[in-house]
CSV table of C-alpha atoms and ligand atoms in Angstrom, one decimal:
chain,number,residue,atom,x,y,z
A,1,UNK,CA,-40.5,-11.5,-23.5
A,2,UNK,CA,-42.2,-11.2,-20.4
A,3,UNK,CA,-44.2,-8.1,-19.5
A,4,UNK,CA,-45.9,-7.0,-16.5
A,5,UNK,CA,-49.7,-5.4,-16.7
A,6,UNK,CA,-50.4,-3.3,-13.9
A,7,UNK,CA,-53.8,-2.0,-12.5
A,8,UNK,CA,-53.1,1.2,-10.4
A,9,UNK,CA,-54.9,2.6,-7.2
A,10,UNK,CA,-54.7,-0.1,-4.6
A,11,UNK,CA,-53.2,1.0,-1.3
A,12,UNK,CA,-50.7,-1.6,-0.1
A,13,UNK,CA,-51.8,-3.5,3.0
A,14,UNK,CA,-49.6,-6.2,4.8
A,15,UNK,CA,-46.2,-7.4,5.1
A,16,UNK,CA,-43.6,-8.2,2.5
A,17,UNK,CA,-40.4,-10.0,3.4
A,18,UNK,CA,-36.9,-8.8,1.9
A,19,UNK,CA,-34.6,-11.2,0.0
A,20,UNK,CA,-30.7,-11.4,0.2
A,21,UNK,CA,-28.8,-8.7,-1.4
A,22,UNK,CA,-28.0,-9.2,-5.0
A,23,UNK,CA,-25.0,-6.8,-4.7
A,24,UNK,CA,-23.4,-8.7,-1.8
A,25,UNK,CA,-24.1,-12.2,-3.0
A,26,UNK,CA,-22.4,-11.6,-6.4
A,27,UNK,CA,-19.1,-10.6,-5.0
A,28,UNK,CA,-19.4,-13.4,-2.5
A,29,UNK,CA,-19.9,-16.0,-5.0
A,30,UNK,CA,-16.8,-14.6,-6.7
A,31,UNK,CA,-14.9,-15.1,-3.3
A,32,UNK,CA,-15.3,-18.8,-3.4
A,33,UNK,CA,-12.5,-18.8,-6.3
A,34,UNK,CA,-10.1,-18.0,-3.6
A,35,UNK,CA,-10.2,-21.6,-2.1
A,36,UNK,CA,-10.6,-25.2,-2.9
A,37,UNK,CA,-12.9,-25.8,-0.1
A,38,UNK,CA,-16.6,-25.6,-0.2
A,39,UNK,CA,-18.0,-22.1,0.5
A,40,UNK,CA,-21.6,-21.9,1.6
A,41,UNK,CA,-23.9,-18.9,1.2
A,42,UNK,CA,-27.1,-18.5,2.9
A,43,UNK,CA,-29.9,-16.0,2.0
A,44,UNK,CA,-28.8,-15.7,-1.6
A,45,UNK,CA,-31.9,-14.3,-3.6
A,46,UNK,CA,-33.5,-16.2,-6.5
A,47,UNK,CA,-32.7,-13.5,-9.3
A,48,UNK,CA,-31.3,-14.0,-12.8
A,49,UNK,CA,-27.8,-12.2,-12.1
A,50,UNK,CA,-27.1,-15.0,-9.6
A,51,UNK,CA,-27.9,-17.7,-12.2
A,52,UNK,CA,-25.5,-15.9,-14.5
A,53,UNK,CA,-22.6,-15.9,-12.0
A,54,UNK,CA,-23.4,-19.6,-11.2
A,55,UNK,CA,-23.2,-20.2,-15.0
A,56,UNK,CA,-19.7,-18.2,-15.2
A,57,UNK,CA,-18.5,-20.3,-12.3
A,58,UNK,CA,-19.4,-23.5,-13.7
A,59,UNK,CA,-17.8,-22.6,-16.9
A,60,UNK,CA,-14.3,-22.1,-14.8
A,61,UNK,CA,-14.8,-25.7,-13.6
A,62,UNK,CA,-16.5,-25.1,-10.2
A,63,UNK,CA,-19.1,-27.1,-8.7
A,64,UNK,CA,-22.2,-25.2,-7.9
A,65,UNK,CA,-25.2,-26.1,-6.0
A,66,UNK,CA,-27.9,-23.4,-6.0
A,67,UNK,CA,-31.0,-24.6,-3.8
A,68,UNK,CA,-34.1,-22.1,-3.9
A,69,UNK,CA,-37.1,-23.5,-2.4
A,70,UNK,CA,-39.5,-22.6,0.5
A,71,UNK,CA,-36.9,-23.1,3.2
A,72,UNK,CA,-33.5,-22.6,1.4
A,73,UNK,CA,-32.0,-20.0,-0.5
A,74,UNK,CA,-28.6,-21.4,-0.4
A,75,UNK,CA,-25.7,-21.9,-2.6
A,76,UNK,CA,-22.5,-24.2,-2.1
A,77,UNK,CA,-19.6,-23.2,-4.6
A,78,UNK,CA,-16.4,-25.2,-4.6
A,79,UNK,CA,-13.6,-24.5,-7.1
A,80,UNK,CA,-11.1,-27.3,-7.2
A,81,UNK,CA,-8.3,-27.1,-9.6
A,82,UNK,CA,-7.9,-27.3,-12.7
A,83,UNK,CA,-9.6,-23.8,-13.1
A,84,UNK,CA,-10.5,-22.6,-16.4
A,85,UNK,CA,-9.6,-18.7,-15.6
A,86,UNK,CA,-11.5,-17.3,-18.2
A,87,UNK,CA,-14.9,-15.1,-18.2
A,88,UNK,CA,-16.4,-15.2,-21.7
A,89,UNK,CA,-18.1,-12.2,-23.1
A,90,UNK,CA,-21.3,-14.2,-23.9
A,91,UNK,CA,-21.8,-14.0,-19.9
A,92,UNK,CA,-19.9,-10.6,-19.2
A,93,UNK,CA,-22.1,-8.6,-21.5
A,94,UNK,CA,-25.1,-9.8,-19.6
A,95,UNK,CA,-23.7,-9.0,-16.5
A,96,UNK,CA,-21.0,-6.4,-15.8
A,97,UNK,CA,-20.5,-7.7,-12.3
A,98,UNK,CA,-18.8,-10.8,-13.9
A,99,UNK,CA,-15.6,-9.0,-13.9
A,100,UNK,CA,-15.4,-9.3,-10.1
A,101,UNK,CA,-13.7,-12.6,-10.8
A,102,UNK,CA,-10.8,-11.0,-12.3
A,103,UNK,CA,-8.7,-10.3,-8.9
A,104,UNK,CA,-9.9,-13.6,-7.3
A,105,UNK,CA,-8.7,-15.5,-10.2
A,106,UNK,CA,-5.2,-13.8,-10.6
A,107,UNK,CA,-4.6,-14.3,-6.7
A,108,UNK,CA,-5.9,-17.9,-7.1
A,109,UNK,CA,-4.4,-19.2,-10.3
A,110,UNK,CA,-1.7,-16.5,-11.2
A,111,UNK,CA,-3.6,-15.7,-14.5
A,112,UNK,CA,-7.0,-14.6,-15.6
A,113,UNK,CA,-9.0,-13.6,-19.1
A,114,UNK,CA,-11.8,-11.6,-18.6
A,115,UNK,CA,-13.9,-9.8,-21.3
A,116,UNK,CA,-14.2,-6.3,-20.8
A,117,UNK,CA,-17.9,-5.5,-19.9
A,118,UNK,CA,-18.5,-2.9,-22.8
A,119,UNK,CA,-21.0,-0.3,-22.4
A,120,UNK,CA,-24.2,-0.2,-20.2
A,121,UNK,CA,-27.4,1.8,-20.3
A,122,UNK,CA,-26.6,3.9,-17.3
A,123,UNK,CA,-23.2,4.9,-18.2
A,124,UNK,CA,-19.6,4.0,-19.7
A,125,UNK,CA,-18.8,2.2,-16.5
A,126,UNK,CA,-15.0,1.4,-17.5
A,127,UNK,CA,-13.1,-0.8,-15.1
A,128,UNK,CA,-9.7,1.1,-15.7
A,129,UNK,CA,-9.3,1.7,-11.8
A,130,UNK,CA,-9.7,-2.0,-11.2
A,131,UNK,CA,-6.9,-2.7,-13.8
A,132,UNK,CA,-4.7,0.0,-12.3
A,133,UNK,CA,-4.9,-1.5,-8.8
A,134,UNK,CA,-4.3,-4.9,-9.9
A,135,UNK,CA,-1.1,-3.5,-11.7
A,136,UNK,CA,-0.2,-2.1,-8.4
A,137,UNK,CA,-0.4,-5.6,-6.8
A,138,UNK,CA,2.1,-6.6,-9.4
A,139,UNK,CA,0.0,-8.0,-12.0
A,140,UNK,CA,1.0,-7.6,-15.7
A,141,UNK,CA,-2.1,-6.5,-17.5
A,142,UNK,CA,-2.7,-6.4,-21.2
A,143,UNK,CA,-5.9,-5.7,-23.3
A,144,UNK,CA,-6.7,-7.6,-26.5
A,145,UNK,CA,-9.6,-8.5,-28.7
A,146,UNK,CA,-11.9,-7.3,-26.0
A,147,UNK,CA,-10.4,-9.1,-23.1
A,148,UNK,CA,-8.2,-8.2,-20.2
A,149,UNK,CA,-5.4,-10.5,-19.6
A,150,UNK,CA,-3.8,-10.5,-16.2
A,151,UNK,CA,-0.9,-12.5,-15.0
A,152,UNK,CA,1.2,-12.5,-11.7
A,153,UNK,CA,3.1,-15.5,-10.2
A,154,UNK,CA,2.5,-14.0,-6.9
A,155,UNK,CA,0.7,-10.7,-6.2
A,156,UNK,CA,2.4,-8.5,-3.7
A,157,UNK,CA,1.1,-5.8,-1.4
A,158,UNK,CA,0.8,-2.3,-2.3
A,159,UNK,CA,-0.7,1.2,-1.1
A,160,UNK,CA,-3.5,2.1,-3.1
A,161,UNK,CA,-5.4,5.3,-3.3
A,162,UNK,CA,-8.6,5.0,-5.4
A,163,UNK,CA,-9.1,8.0,-7.8
A,164,UNK,CA,-12.9,7.5,-7.6
A,165,UNK,CA,-14.7,5.6,-5.1
A,166,UNK,CA,-15.7,2.1,-6.9
A,167,UNK,CA,-17.6,-0.5,-5.2
A,168,UNK,CA,-16.8,-3.5,-7.1
A,169,UNK,CA,-13.3,-2.0,-7.4
A,170,UNK,CA,-12.7,-2.0,-3.5
A,171,UNK,CA,-14.4,-5.5,-3.6
A,172,UNK,CA,-12.2,-7.2,-6.3
A,173,UNK,CA,-9.0,-5.7,-5.1
A,174,UNK,CA,-9.8,-6.6,-1.3
A,175,UNK,CA,-10.3,-10.3,-2.8
A,176,UNK,CA,-7.0,-10.3,-4.5
A,177,UNK,CA,-5.2,-8.8,-1.7
A,178,UNK,CA,-6.1,-11.6,0.6
A,179,UNK,CA,-3.4,-14.0,-0.9
A,180,UNK,CA,-0.7,-11.4,-1.7
A,181,UNK,CA,2.5,-11.0,-0.1
A,182,UNK,CA,2.2,-8.4,2.7
A,183,UNK,CA,-0.1,-5.8,3.9
A,184,UNK,CA,-2.1,-3.8,1.3
A,185,UNK,CA,-3.6,-0.5,2.3
A,186,UNK,CA,-6.4,0.9,0.3
A,187,UNK,CA,-7.5,4.5,0.7
A,188,UNK,CA,-10.9,6.4,-0.5
A,189,UNK,CA,-12.7,2.8,-0.5
A,190,UNK,CA,-16.3,2.2,-1.2
A,191,UNK,CA,-17.9,1.9,2.4
A,192,UNK,CA,-21.3,0.4,1.4
A,193,UNK,CA,-22.5,-2.2,3.5
A,194,UNK,CA,-21.9,-4.9,0.7
A,195,UNK,CA,-18.2,-4.1,0.8
A,196,UNK,CA,-18.3,-5.0,4.6
A,197,UNK,CA,-20.4,-8.1,4.1
A,198,UNK,CA,-17.9,-9.5,1.7
A,199,UNK,CA,-15.0,-8.8,4.1
A,200,UNK,CA,-16.8,-10.6,6.8
A,201,UNK,CA,-17.2,-13.8,4.4
A,202,UNK,CA,-13.3,-13.4,3.5
A,203,UNK,CA,-12.5,-13.2,7.5
A,204,UNK,CA,-14.4,-16.3,8.0
A,205,UNK,CA,-12.4,-17.8,5.3
A,206,UNK,CA,-9.3,-17.1,7.2
A,207,UNK,CA,-8.4,-13.5,5.5
A,208,UNK,CA,-6.9,-10.7,7.6
A,209,UNK,CA,-9.0,-7.7,6.9
A,210,UNK,CA,-9.4,-4.6,8.9
A,211,UNK,CA,-11.4,-1.4,8.1
A,212,UNK,CA,-13.9,-2.7,5.7
A,213,UNK,CA,-16.9,-0.3,5.8
A,214,UNK,CA,-14.5,2.4,6.3
A,215,UNK,CA,-12.4,4.7,3.6
A,216,UNK,CA,-9.5,2.9,4.7
A,217,UNK,CA,-8.8,-1.0,4.4
A,218,UNK,CA,-5.8,-2.9,5.3
A,219,UNK,CA,-5.6,-6.4,3.9
A,220,UNK,CA,-2.6,-8.7,5.4
A,221,UNK,CA,-2.0,-11.4,2.8
A,222,UNK,CA,-2.2,-15.1,3.8
A,223,UNK,CA,-0.8,-18.2,2.1
A,224,UNK,CA,-4.2,-19.8,1.4
A,225,UNK,CA,-7.8,-19.3,2.4
A,226,UNK,CA,-10.3,-22.3,3.6
A,227,UNK,CA,-14.1,-22.8,3.3
A,228,UNK,CA,-16.7,-21.0,5.2
A,229,UNK,CA,-20.3,-20.6,5.8
A,230,UNK,CA,-22.0,-17.0,5.6
A,231,UNK,CA,-25.3,-15.5,5.6
A,232,UNK,CA,-25.9,-12.6,3.1
A,233,UNK,CA,-27.2,-9.4,4.3
A,234,UNK,CA,-30.7,-8.2,3.2
A,235,UNK,CA,-31.2,-6.2,0.1
A,236,UNK,CA,-31.1,-2.7,1.0
A,237,UNK,CA,-32.5,-1.5,-2.4
A,238,UNK,CA,-35.2,-3.7,-2.8
A,239,UNK,CA,-35.9,-2.7,0.9
A,240,UNK,CA,-36.0,0.9,-0.3
A,241,UNK,CA,-38.2,0.1,-3.2
A,242,UNK,CA,-41.2,-1.4,-1.2
A,243,UNK,CA,-40.9,1.4,1.3
A,244,UNK,CA,-41.5,3.9,-1.6
A,245,UNK,CA,-44.2,1.7,-2.8
A,246,UNK,CA,-45.8,2.1,0.6
A,247,UNK,CA,-45.6,5.8,0.9
A,248,UNK,CA,-46.8,6.4,-2.9
A,249,UNK,CA,-49.7,4.1,-2.4
A,250,UNK,CA,-50.8,4.8,0.9
A,251,UNK,CA,-52.2,2.1,3.0
A,252,UNK,CA,-50.2,0.2,5.6
A,253,UNK,CA,-47.2,-1.7,4.6
A,254,UNK,CA,-44.5,-3.6,6.5
A,255,UNK,CA,-41.3,-4.4,5.0
A,256,UNK,CA,-39.6,-7.1,7.2
A,257,UNK,CA,-36.4,-9.1,7.5
A,258,UNK,CA,-34.4,-5.9,6.1
A,259,UNK,CA,-31.5,-3.6,7.9
A,260,UNK,CA,-32.9,-0.2,8.3
A,261,UNK,CA,-29.4,1.1,9.3
A,262,UNK,CA,-28.4,0.5,5.8
A,263,UNK,CA,-30.9,2.9,4.5
A,264,UNK,CA,-30.3,6.1,6.6
A,265,UNK,CA,-30.0,8.6,3.9
A,266,UNK,CA,-33.3,7.2,2.1
A,267,UNK,CA,-35.4,7.0,5.3
A,268,UNK,CA,-34.4,10.6,6.2
A,269,UNK,CA,-35.2,12.0,2.9
A,270,UNK,CA,-38.6,9.9,3.0
A,271,UNK,CA,-39.6,11.6,6.4
A,272,UNK,CA,-38.7,15.1,4.9
A,273,UNK,CA,-41.1,14.1,2.3
A,274,UNK,CA,-43.7,13.6,4.9
A,275,UNK,CA,-43.9,9.9,4.9
A,276,UNK,CA,-44.8,8.1,8.2
A,277,UNK,CA,-42.5,5.6,9.1
A,278,UNK,CA,-42.1,3.2,12.0
A,279,UNK,CA,-38.6,1.8,12.0
A,280,UNK,CA,-37.5,-1.2,14.1
A,281,UNK,CA,-34.1,-3.2,13.9
A,282,UNK,CA,-35.2,-5.4,11.1
A,283,UNK,CA,-38.6,-3.9,9.8
A,284,UNK,CA,-40.1,-0.7,8.5
A,285,UNK,CA,-43.7,0.1,8.6
A,286,UNK,CA,-45.0,2.7,6.2
A,287,UNK,CA,-48.5,4.1,7.1
A,288,UNK,CA,-50.1,6.8,5.0
A,289,UNK,CA,-52.5,8.2,2.5
A,290,UNK,CA,-49.9,8.8,-0.1
A,291,UNK,CA,-49.8,12.9,0.5
A,292,UNK,CA,-46.2,13.8,-0.1
A,293,UNK,CA,-44.0,17.0,-0.1
A,294,UNK,CA,-41.3,17.6,-2.7
A,295,UNK,CA,-37.6,17.2,-1.6
A,296,UNK,CA,-34.3,17.8,-3.4
A,297,UNK,CA,-31.8,14.7,-3.8
A,298,UNK,CA,-28.2,14.3,-4.6
A,299,UNK,CA,-27.1,10.8,-5.4
A,300,UNK,CA,-23.7,10.1,-3.5
A,301,UNK,CA,-21.6,7.0,-2.5
A,302,UNK,CA,-22.4,5.3,0.7
A,303,UNK,CA,-23.7,6.6,3.2
A,304,UNK,CA,-25.2,9.3,0.9
A,305,UNK,CA,-28.4,8.8,-1.0
A,306,UNK,CA,-27.9,5.4,-3.4
A,307,UNK,CA,-28.0,5.9,-7.0
A,308,UNK,CA,-29.8,2.7,-7.1
A,309,UNK,CA,-32.6,4.5,-5.5
A,310,UNK,CA,-32.5,7.3,-7.6
A,311,UNK,CA,-35.2,6.1,-10.3
A,312,UNK,CA,-37.8,4.8,-7.7
A,313,UNK,CA,-37.5,8.3,-5.8
A,314,UNK,CA,-38.5,10.0,-9.1
A,315,UNK,CA,-41.5,8.1,-9.4
A,316,UNK,CA,-42.2,9.2,-5.9
A,317,UNK,CA,-41.5,12.8,-6.6
A,318,UNK,CA,-44.0,12.8,-9.3
A,319,UNK,CA,-46.7,12.4,-6.6
A,320,UNK,CA,-45.1,14.7,-4.3
A,321,UNK,CA,-46.7,18.4,-3.9
A,322,UNK,CA,-44.1,20.9,-5.1
A,323,UNK,CA,-40.9,20.8,-7.4
A,324,UNK,CA,-38.0,17.9,-6.4
A,325,UNK,CA,-34.7,18.4,-7.9
A,326,UNK,CA,-33.0,15.2,-8.6
A,327,UNK,CA,-29.0,15.4,-9.1
A,328,UNK,CA,-27.4,12.3,-10.2
A,329,UNK,CA,-23.6,12.3,-9.5
A,330,UNK,CA,-22.5,8.7,-9.9
A,331,UNK,CA,-23.7,7.7,-13.4
A,332,UNK,CA,-23.9,10.0,-16.5
A,333,UNK,CA,-26.8,8.5,-18.1
A,334,UNK,CA,-29.2,7.5,-15.5
A,335,UNK,CA,-32.5,9.3,-16.4
A,336,UNK,CA,-33.9,6.9,-19.0
A,337,UNK,CA,-37.0,6.1,-16.8
A,338,UNK,CA,-37.7,9.8,-16.8
A,339,UNK,CA,-38.7,9.6,-20.6
A,340,UNK,CA,-40.9,6.7,-19.7
A,341,UNK,CA,-42.5,8.4,-16.9
A,342,UNK,CA,-43.2,11.3,-18.8
A,343,UNK,CA,-45.2,9.1,-21.3
A,344,UNK,CA,-47.4,8.3,-18.2
A,345,UNK,CA,-48.1,12.0,-17.6
A,346,UNK,CA,-45.3,13.0,-15.6
A,347,UNK,CA,-44.0,16.7,-15.6
A,348,UNK,CA,-40.1,16.2,-15.5
A,349,UNK,CA,-37.6,18.5,-17.2
A,350,UNK,CA,-34.1,17.0,-17.7
A,351,UNK,CA,-31.1,19.3,-17.6
A,352,UNK,CA,-27.8,17.2,-18.2
A,353,UNK,CA,-27.2,15.4,-14.6
A,354,UNK,CA,-30.3,17.0,-13.1
A,355,UNK,CA,-34.1,16.2,-13.5
A,356,UNK,CA,-36.5,18.9,-12.3
A,357,UNK,CA,-39.8,17.0,-11.2
A,358,UNK,CA,-43.1,18.9,-10.5
A,359,UNK,CA,-45.8,17.1,-8.5
A,360,UNK,CA,-48.1,16.0,-7.7
A,361,UNK,CA,-49.5,14.9,-11.2
A,362,UNK,CA,-52.0,12.2,-11.8
A,363,UNK,CA,-50.3,9.4,-14.1
A,364,UNK,CA,-52.2,7.5,-16.4
A,365,UNK,CA,-51.6,4.0,-17.6
A,366,UNK,CA,-49.7,3.7,-20.7
A,367,UNK,CA,-47.4,1.0,-22.3
A,368,UNK,CA,-43.8,1.7,-21.2
A,369,UNK,CA,-40.2,0.2,-21.9
A,370,UNK,CA,-37.9,-0.7,-19.1
A,371,UNK,CA,-34.2,0.2,-19.7
A,372,UNK,CA,-32.3,-1.3,-17.0
A,373,UNK,CA,-32.9,-2.7,-13.5
A,374,UNK,CA,-34.0,0.1,-11.2
A,375,UNK,CA,-35.7,2.0,-14.1
A,376,UNK,CA,-38.1,-1.2,-14.3
A,377,UNK,CA,-38.7,-0.6,-10.7
A,378,UNK,CA,-39.5,2.9,-11.1
A,379,UNK,CA,-42.0,2.2,-13.7
A,380,UNK,CA,-43.8,-0.3,-11.6
A,381,UNK,CA,-43.9,2.2,-8.8
A,382,UNK,CA,-45.6,4.7,-11.1
A,383,UNK,CA,-48.0,2.0,-12.6
A,384,UNK,CA,-49.1,1.3,-9.1
A,385,UNK,CA,-50.5,4.8,-8.6
A,386,UNK,CA,-51.5,5.4,-12.3
A,387,UNK,CA,-54.9,5.5,-13.6
A,388,UNK,CA,-55.9,2.5,-15.4
A,389,UNK,CA,-53.5,-0.1,-16.9
A,390,UNK,CA,-50.0,-0.1,-17.5
A,391,UNK,CA,-47.9,-2.4,-19.5
A,392,UNK,CA,-44.2,-2.7,-18.9
A,393,UNK,CA,-42.2,-4.3,-21.4
A,394,UNK,CA,-38.6,-6.1,-20.9
A,395,UNK,CA,-39.3,-7.0,-17.3
A,396,UNK,CA,-36.3,-9.3,-17.7
A,397,UNK,CA,-34.5,-6.1,-16.3
A,398,UNK,CA,-36.3,-6.4,-13.2
A,399,UNK,CA,-35.7,-10.2,-12.7
A,400,UNK,CA,-32.0,-9.3,-12.7
A,401,UNK,CA,-32.4,-8.0,-9.3
A,402,UNK,CA,-35.6,-8.5,-7.6
A,403,UNK,CA,-37.1,-11.8,-6.4
A,404,UNK,CA,-40.7,-12.4,-7.5
A,405,UNK,CA,-41.5,-8.7,-7.2
A,406,UNK,CA,-45.1,-9.1,-8.9
A,407,UNK,CA,-45.9,-11.9,-6.4
A,408,UNK,CA,-44.8,-10.0,-3.3
A,409,UNK,CA,-46.9,-7.0,-4.4
A,410,UNK,CA,-49.7,-8.9,-5.3
A,411,UNK,CA,-49.6,-10.5,-1.6
A,412,UNK,CA,-50.2,-6.9,-0.4
A,413,UNK,CA,-52.9,-6.0,-2.8
A,414,UNK,CA,-51.5,-4.5,-5.7
A,415,UNK,CA,-52.8,-5.6,-9.0
A,416,UNK,CA,-49.8,-6.9,-11.0
A,417,UNK,CA,-49.5,-9.8,-13.5
A,418,UNK,CA,-46.8,-11.0,-15.7
A,419,UNK,CA,-47.8,-11.7,-19.3
A,420,UNK,CA,-46.1,-14.5,-20.6
A,421,UNK,CA,-46.9,-16.5,-17.6
A,422,UNK,CA,-49.4,-19.2,-17.3
A,423,UNK,CA,-51.7,-17.8,-14.6
A,424,UNK,CA,-54.1,-19.9,-12.7
A,425,UNK,CA,-57.6,-18.4,-13.2
A,426,UNK,CA,-57.9,-17.1,-9.9
A,427,UNK,CA,-55.1,-14.9,-9.8
A,428,UNK,CA,-56.2,-12.7,-13.1
A,429,UNK,CA,-56.6,-9.2,-12.6
A,430,UNK,CA,-59.8,-8.2,-10.8
A,431,UNK,CA,-62.5,-6.3,-13.0
A,432,UNK,CA,-61.8,-2.5,-12.8
A,433,UNK,CA,-64.3,-1.1,-9.9
B,501,LIG,C1,-21.9,-1.1,-8.0
B,501,LIG,O1,-21.5,-0.9,-9.5
B,501,LIG,C2,-23.3,-1.7,-7.9
B,501,LIG,N1,-23.3,-3.1,-8.7
B,501,LIG,C3,-24.3,-0.8,-8.6
B,501,LIG,O2,-25.4,-1.3,-8.6
B,501,LIG,C4,-24.5,0.5,-8.1
B,501,LIG,O3,-25.1,1.5,-8.8
B,501,LIG,C5,-22.8,1.1,-8.1
B,501,LIG,O4,-22.0,0.0,-7.4
B,501,LIG,C6,-22.8,2.4,-7.3
B,501,LIG,O5,-23.3,2.2,-6.1
B,501,LIG,C7,-22.8,-4.1,-7.8
B,501,LIG,O6,-22.3,-4.1,-6.9
B,501,LIG,C8,-22.8,-5.4,-8.7
B,501,LIG,P1,-18.6,1.7,-9.2
B,501,LIG,P2,-19.9,-0.5,-9.7
B,501,LIG,O7,-17.5,1.2,-9.6
B,501,LIG,O8,-19.0,-1.3,-8.7
B,501,LIG,C9,-16.6,4.8,-12.2
B,501,LIG,C10,-27.7,-2.2,-9.5
B,501,LIG,O9,-28.6,-1.5,-9.8
B,501,LIG,N2,-15.7,3.9,-12.4
B,501,LIG,O10,-18.8,2.2,-7.8
B,501,LIG,O11,-19.9,-1.0,-11.1
B,501,LIG,C11,-18.2,4.4,-12.9
B,501,LIG,O12,-18.2,4.6,-14.2
B,501,LIG,C12,-26.4,-1.8,-10.0
B,501,LIG,O13,-27.8,-3.1,-8.5
B,501,LIG,C13,-14.7,4.5,-13.4
B,501,LIG,O14,-14.7,5.3,-13.8
B,501,LIG,O15,-20.2,0.9,-9.6
B,501,LIG,C14,-19.1,5.3,-11.8
B,501,LIG,O16,-19.4,6.4,-12.5
B,501,LIG,C15,-26.2,-0.7,-11.2
B,501,LIG,N3,-13.6,3.4,-13.4
B,501,LIG,C16,-18.5,5.5,-10.7
B,501,LIG,O17,-17.1,5.2,-10.8
B,501,LIG,C17,-13.5,2.2,-12.7
B,501,LIG,O18,-12.6,1.5,-13.0
B,501,LIG,C18,-19.0,4.4,-9.7
B,501,LIG,O19,-19.2,3.2,-10.2
B,501,LIG,C19,-14.9,2.0,-11.8
B,501,LIG,C20,-15.8,2.9,-11.7
C-alpha cells in the first residue's frame, strides 16, 4: 500500500490547477444509463472512484472509453441493450456512490438489483430515503441478501418531500424522474453545485427539469433521452483543500481553473481567520505568512460550510491562535483524523459531534493512518507544516478523490513523495536544511 512521506516547513509558491469534480462526475456517469446514445463527459478527474464507476458500468454491459492524458480528461459512455441491471457488492463496498445507478436502472430497464453499501468510516449512511422516494415513484422495492431489488414497469410522477437533505438521494431520484410519467415535484432538495451540474447534463440529454440548485426541483418526464456532451464543473472540495494548504504554509499560492462562487462559506470563514485571499472568477490567490486566528465552524448542507472541508479546516485550526469549536452536523463519526492530528501534537478535545481545537501548536512529524478521503487530505495539510517527516499510510483513500495531489503539491514547493512509487532520482526529498 502506498504511503506519502512529507517533510514540512516549505511555503507554497506558484500555481496549481484544479481538476473536475469527483462528486459531479460520478452521477453524470450514472446518468448515461438513461439513454442508448453516447454521453461524452469532459473534465473528468483521474481518480480511483471514476475507475470504479467505469468498472461498474462495464459490468452492466456499457461501453466506456476513459481517456486521461495531457490534453484529455474525457469519458465516452454508451449503454445499449441488453443492460445487466446489477451493481455487485464487490464494487459497491468500495464506493457507496455506486448506489447512484439504482434510480436510472429502474427508470430505463424497469428493474435493478443493487448491493446495499453497508457501513462507512464516517457514519452509518443508510439509503432509506432513496428507497422511500423510489417507492413514491411507483417502484416496488425489496431487500434481500444484502441487495435492494427495485421493479417498475413504468415509473410515475410523485410529490416528494425529503425528510432530510440528501445529495445523492436528490440526484438519483431526479435522474429516475426524467423518464417517469408526469411531473415530479421534489422539496427540501440538496442545493449542492453538483446537483445543478447533473441537471444541466440531463437537460442537454432532453430532460425537462426546473429548479435544480434550489430546494424545490420539478421534473417533467419524457419518453426517452438522447446523447449529449457535457463539461464537469471544477472540484470545489479540491479547491478548498489547496486554498487551506496555501493559508497554512504561508507563501504565495494561486489555485486556478476553479469556481470560487461554489465556496462562499469556506472563503468567508478563511477571511475571518485572517487569511489573505484574492478571489477572481476562476482563481483564488492566497498570500500570507501562515499567521491565522481561531474561528468556529458548523458544517451544514450547501450553501453552508461543507462537511467535506471539515477535516481540512481542523488541520488549519491547529495553526490558528485561539480556540476553534468545530461542530459536525452531517455525519455522526467524522472526527477520525483528530486522533491522528493529536499524534502529531495537536491539542484537540472531542465531545460527541464537537471538536475543540486549541492553537497555535507546533506539530511534529509522525507516522499516521488515513481513515477516509478527507481525513487523509487533513493529514497531508498538517504534515506540510509539521516539524520533520510525516509518513501517511493508506493513501489509497486520497487517490479516490484527489488527482495526483503529491505532484501538484511538489510543483509548488512542497516536499511530498509517494513511497511505493519508483521515483526518478531527481525527485527524491531534498536533504533537510
Ligand atoms: C454526498 O454523499 C457526497 N458524496 C459526500 O462526499 C458528502 O459528504 C455528502 O454528500 C454531504 O455533502 C457524493 O456526492 C458522491 P447525503 P451522500 O445523502 O449523498 C443521511 C466525499 O468526501 N441520509 O447528503 O451519501 C446520511 O447518513 C464524500 O467526497 C440518511 O439518513 O450524503 C447523512 O448523515 C463523503 N438516509 C446525511 O443524510 C438516506 O437515505 C446527508 O447525507 C440518505 C442520507
